[in-house]
Amino acid sequence: MSKTTAISPGNTTEARRSFGTALKELDWRRYVIYIGFVVVFLFFAVLLRDQGFLSPNNLLNIFRQTATITVIAVGMTYVISCAEIDLSVGSVAGLSSVCTAMALSQWGLIPGILAGLAVGLLVGSINGALVSLLGIPSFLVTLGMLGIAAGTAQWITASAPQPILDDTFNTLFGSGNIGPVPGLIVWSAIFVAIGAVVLNRTRFGRQVLATGGNRTAAEFTGINTKKIKFQVLLISGAVASVAGMLYAGRLQSGRFQWGAGDELSAIAAVILGGTSLFGGAGTVIGTLFGALLIGLINNGLILAGLDASQQQVVRGAIIILAVALARKK
Amino acid sequence: MNTQDNSDVVEMRSISKGFNGVSVLKDVDFQVRKGEVHALAGGNGAGKSTLMKILQGVYHADAGDILISGKPVAINSIQDAKAAGIGMVFQEFSLVPSLTVAQNIFLAAEPLGRGLLIDDRTAVRKSRELFAEMEVDVDPRAEVSRLGTAYWQLTEIAKALSQNARVLIMDEPTASLARHESEALFELIDRLKKRGISIIYISHRMDEVYRLADRITILRDGRRLLTEPLTNVTPEQIVEGIVGKKIEGQLAYRARDHIIHDGAPLLEVRGLTAGRRVRDVSFTLRPGEILGLAGLMGSGRTELARALFGIDRVDDGEILIRGKKSSLASPQQAIDAGIALVPEDRRAQGLVLDHSVRENLLLPLLGKIRRGPLLDQGAGKELSSSLISKFAVKVAHPNRPVRLLSGGNQQKVVIAKWLGNDPDILILDEPTAGVDIGTKSEILDMIRDLASAGKAVIVISSEYPELLAVSDRVLVLKDGSVLRDIPRSEIADEEYLQLAVQGV
């Protein structure tokens, strides 16, 4: 066995050369989200300078408006990295918002929060069990669950909004500020930070990526891939239910429409961020920027005076363009 | 053999073919007569599959001619080969599992009814006729995925016949068949022969070759060694012809005296039965010992490894590790018991190809580099670097995706990944498949060193020289059962082992 060809950690010329090759092989496609973010930001900053795009208030608004999508998308990053999908997140958020509101008015703050979380844990574990134990594709399971959760939320409230009068709850989830920083931004920062660390720096995160990258190899390595698939769907459900409570707190009510359609925005944010739709590669920070880019576009188009239908067209085109640029050769 | 009329239906004349300047076939002549079963034999890399791929139009010969029924033809594509009447029964079946038998048979050649609509009824009727001619009972309307492998093969044969194939190429057709299914296939081959269809039969199984074939052609190192009627050659001559007399220095067996014969065996397997391909297998393995598993394709070698590693369910029998009965219901339990498996297919089973060398190496070792709930990045880098240098993996940087490495280096990553866990029992399934000769001898040295360090090793290999180079004992499997358990000292040479595997 020759040892000369192998790398040794302390060898500086080796290190310098490998830095050089690394730079040459730097795959800019992986960073297209950051480039895109900067380009779109500068574009609006110039074009909309008179409409107050750069005002601190507007910038904070962008963050505030994307917070719930960001939170949902963090959970979705795990699901997609694991080569699964969760279409039920938007309606889980809606169901969680109404359950929280109803339990809150009946029994108070803590039961309200627990009720919201319970929705996410319950739906997440049903999704996870059906996917990992029965082997039903997650696309189908969560598509069905999308309808079940949304329908349940509408049914139990008879389509009526459920007002939340508890100020502590509203302050805690979304309406309050910590110093100058809106609470929603703190919430998304916490989720992004935990999400990024767990995916990159824990055994669980590595096992999620390995399961998504090559399930057979992961199984041969002793990873219980069924358990991992169950866990990512559980996480996604639980995180979506927190997002539902953030809607409830910000809008001071629970309503079945909250979160409707968020699954698509969240999936778009995750894919824009550079997570592979086929599993095996995921980045939570990328997801954050994906969500922010979508928020940026929404905000800029409103300021530019486009109506809702035109916004949809432009937003769709930008997402397709970004994913096309980021695709592998 | 009365249907044979000695006219050649296929004649390949002085075929030569090279890849990247390496010559694979040199001036090979090969003729198949009408209604003949012609066996094609040769070791790994002898050129059998290249020759057949030229006949099928997958490769194009650098020099030489192909004559079909005496007329020269140009076979430049698979379509050309089909038009010339060459049919292939694929080793890895090429059917669409979600379609029915009839739909598969007429795939891309669907009979059309009025207008442009596919006439499924005609397809089913024609399929019935084909199966009736073959004298086999297959329901053309059954979905292929619901049928066993034997029926897949029959569908493949019917598909070839529907395209008017006059020559069928069969590559190890019995590898995935049970005994009675093989016998049914042999009878079908006899019937096809009577109808004047010629069959090129590639197999390592001597009993099948003698049962079916009229003549045999042996290739060695890209040249034709002989073409003879089987009545003129003995099994010993065939084996010798395949093996040749090459002696490779690195592949010589070196006796090691590290086997600890006294004391409890590390692994004891008693009456192990798992699925269809592992039946009542018993053996023991001592620390420091290398056990070779030999057997033909489909003899249950890989399945035995899978059962020992907790991937396939064990139906009966017991596994004792260090004298203690162990239940190995999942790979995790096997790993906890100190077993490691280097799987057969490193790309599909051993590696996450898009992940870096480091991530792949650390995957089974994540428990070792934890600091609280987090992974210790520094410890991870150190551990992966030490594995890379210990196993001399050639990689520019540990962060590079493992898919960019050569086959040999990928294989080293799979082995290194497992040795980081310091297992007591190491199972290697085809550890040198697709690696270059230099890496091959490195890997064999690695195996010897591990055994000398007191580990117990099981090596599965289809390459007998390699098996003989490292094994202290060879377990010969046939149809899922242990045929023989032979100490290395009793094995004189490769020929002896070949004959043992054939059960001659």
PDB file of N, CA, C and O in Angstrom, chain A residues 71-92:
ATOM      1  N   VAL A  71     -40.669  29.087   7.579  1.00  0.00           N
ATOM      2  CA  VAL A  71     -40.755  28.043   8.604  1.00  0.00           C
ATOM      3  C   VAL A  71     -41.215  26.714   7.969  1.00  0.00           C
ATOM      4  O   VAL A  71     -40.594  25.664   8.163  1.00  0.00           O
ATOM      5  N   ILE A  72     -42.282  26.783   7.164  1.00  0.00           N
ATOM      6  CA  ILE A  72     -42.771  25.560   6.512  1.00  0.00           C
ATOM      7  C   ILE A  72     -41.687  24.958   5.618  1.00  0.00           C
ATOM      8  O   ILE A  72     -41.476  23.740   5.596  1.00  0.00           O
ATOM      9  N   ALA A  73     -40.982  25.844   4.904  1.00  0.00           N
ATOM     10  CA  ALA A  73     -39.982  25.367   3.948  1.00  0.00           C
ATOM     11  C   ALA A  73     -38.798  24.691   4.644  1.00  0.00           C
ATOM     12  O   ALA A  73     -38.153  23.814   4.064  1.00  0.00           O
ATOM     13  N   VAL A  74     -38.496  25.086   5.892  1.00  0.00           N
ATOM     14  CA  VAL A  74     -37.419  24.404   6.627  1.00  0.00           C
ATOM     15  C   VAL A  74     -37.789  22.929   6.813  1.00  0.00           C
ATOM     16  O   VAL A  74     -36.992  22.027   6.542  1.00  0.00           O
ATOM     17  N   GLY A  75     -39.028  22.671   7.234  1.00  0.00           N
ATOM     18  CA  GLY A  75     -39.472  21.285   7.372  1.00  0.00           C
ATOM     19  C   GLY A  75     -39.463  20.571   6.031  1.00  0.00           C
ATOM     20  O   GLY A  75     -39.046  19.420   5.915  1.00  0.00           O
ATOM     21  N   MET A  76     -39.900  21.292   5.003  1.00  0.00           N
ATOM     22  CA  MET A  76     -39.974  20.704   3.660  1.00  0.00           C
ATOM     23  C   MET A  76     -38.578  20.337   3.138  1.00  0.00           C
ATOM     24  O   MET A  76     -38.426  19.370   2.379  1.00  0.00           O
ATOM     25  N   THR A  77     -37.562  21.097   3.544  1.00  0.00           N
ATOM     26  CA  THR A  77     -36.194  20.786   3.113  1.00  0.00           C
ATOM     27  C   THR A  77     -35.809  19.364   3.535  1.00  0.00           C
ATOM     28  O   THR A  77     -35.198  18.609   2.777  1.00  0.00           O
ATOM     29  N   TYR A  78     -36.209  18.992   4.760  1.00  0.00           N
ATOM     30  CA  TYR A  78     -35.903  17.641   5.239  1.00  0.00           C
ATOM     31  C   TYR A  78     -36.623  16.592   4.401  1.00  0.00           C
ATOM     32  O   TYR A  78     -36.062  15.572   4.031  1.00  0.00           O
ATOM     33  N   VAL A  79     -37.907  16.873   4.122  1.00  0.00           N
ATOM     34  CA  VAL A  79     -38.709  15.895   3.387  1.00  0.00           C
ATOM     35  C   VAL A  79     -38.125  15.691   1.981  1.00  0.00           C
ATOM     36  O   VAL A  79     -37.937  14.562   1.529  1.00  0.00           O
ATOM     37  N   ILE A  80     -37.816  16.806   1.306  1.00  0.00           N
ATOM     38  CA  ILE A  80     -37.333  16.695  -0.078  1.00  0.00           C
ATOM     39  C   ILE A  80     -35.909  16.111  -0.116  1.00  0.00           C
ATOM     40  O   ILE A  80     -35.595  15.308  -0.987  1.00  0.00           O
ATOM     41  N   SER A  81     -35.077  16.471   0.858  1.00  0.00           N
ATOM     42  CA  SER A  81     -33.728  15.880   0.929  1.00  0.00           C
ATOM     43  C   SER A  81     -33.800  14.375   1.051  1.00  0.00           C
ATOM     44  O   SER A  81     -32.884  13.655   0.675  1.00  0.00           O
ATOM     45  N   CYS A  82     -34.887  13.911   1.640  1.00  0.00           N
ATOM     46  CA  CYS A  82     -35.047  12.483   1.874  1.00  0.00           C
ATOM     47  C   CYS A  82     -35.768  11.830   0.697  1.00  0.00           C
ATOM     48  O   CYS A  82     -36.204  10.684   0.786  1.00  0.00           O
ATOM     49  N   ALA A  83     -35.910  12.581  -0.395  1.00  0.00           N
ATOM     50  CA  ALA A  83     -36.572  12.080  -1.614  1.00  0.00           C
ATOM     51  C   ALA A  83     -38.046  11.779  -1.395  1.00  0.00           C
ATOM     52  O   ALA A  83     -38.584  10.826  -1.948  1.00  0.00           O
ATOM     53  N   GLU A  84     -38.689  12.555  -0.548  1.00  0.00           N
ATOM     54  CA  GLU A  84     -40.134  12.448  -0.379  1.00  0.00           C
ATOM     55  C   GLU A  84     -40.726  13.824  -0.631  1.00  0.00           C
ATOM     56  O   GLU A  84     -40.011  14.761  -0.966  1.00  0.00           O
ATOM     57  N   ILE A  85     -42.047  13.943  -0.479  1.00  0.00           N
ATOM     58  CA  ILE A  85     -42.693  15.245  -0.644  1.00  0.00           C
ATOM     59  C   ILE A  85     -43.819  15.338   0.378  1.00  0.00           C
ATOM     60  O   ILE A  85     -44.333  14.309   0.818  1.00  0.00           O
ATOM     61  N   ASP A  86     -44.155  16.547   0.812  1.00  0.00           N
ATOM     62  CA  ASP A  86     -45.280  16.723   1.728  1.00  0.00           C
ATOM     63  C   ASP A  86     -46.185  17.828   1.197  1.00  0.00           C
ATOM     64  O   ASP A  86     -45.856  19.003   1.284  1.00  0.00           O
ATOM     65  N   LEU A  87     -47.313  17.425   0.624  1.00  0.00           N
ATOM     66  CA  LEU A  87     -48.246  18.396   0.057  1.00  0.00           C
ATOM     67  C   LEU A  87     -49.271  18.876   1.080  1.00  0.00           C
ATOM     68  O   LEU A  87     -50.076  19.741   0.796  1.00  0.00           O
ATOM     69  N   SER A  88     -49.245  18.298   2.284  1.00  0.00           N
ATOM     70  CA  SER A  88     -50.307  18.601   3.249  1.00  0.00           C
ATOM     71  C   SER A  88     -49.971  19.791   4.139  1.00  0.00           C
ATOM     72  O   SER A  88     -50.799  20.210   4.950  1.00  0.00           O
ATOM     73  N   VAL A  89     -48.755  20.377   4.019  1.00  0.00           N
ATOM     74  CA  VAL A  89     -48.312  21.380   4.996  1.00  0.00           C
ATOM     75  C   VAL A  89     -49.234  22.592   5.070  1.00  0.00           C
ATOM     76  O   VAL A  89     -49.529  23.092   6.163  1.00  0.00           O
ATOM     77  N   GLY A  90     -49.703  23.096   3.926  1.00  0.00           N
ATOM     78  CA  GLY A  90     -50.544  24.291   3.931  1.00  0.00           C
ATOM     79  C   GLY A  90     -51.829  24.066   4.707  1.00  0.00           C
ATOM     80  O   GLY A  90     -52.208  24.867   5.575  1.00  0.00           O
ATOM     81  N   SER A  91     -52.486  22.929   4.444  1.00  0.00           N
ATOM     82  CA  SER A  91     -53.751  22.714   5.142  1.00  0.00           C
ATOM     83  C   SER A  91     -53.520  22.284   6.589  1.00  0.00           C
ATOM     84  O   SER A  91     -54.379  22.520   7.439  1.00  0.00           O
ATOM     85  N   VAL A  92     -52.368  21.702   6.895  1.00  0.00           N
ATOM     86  CA  VAL A  92     -52.043  21.439   8.297  1.00  0.00           C
ATOM     87  C   VAL A  92     -51.928  22.768   9.050  1.00  0.00           C
ATOM     88  O   VAL A  92     -52.432  22.916  10.174  1.00  0.00           O
TER      89      VAL A  92
END
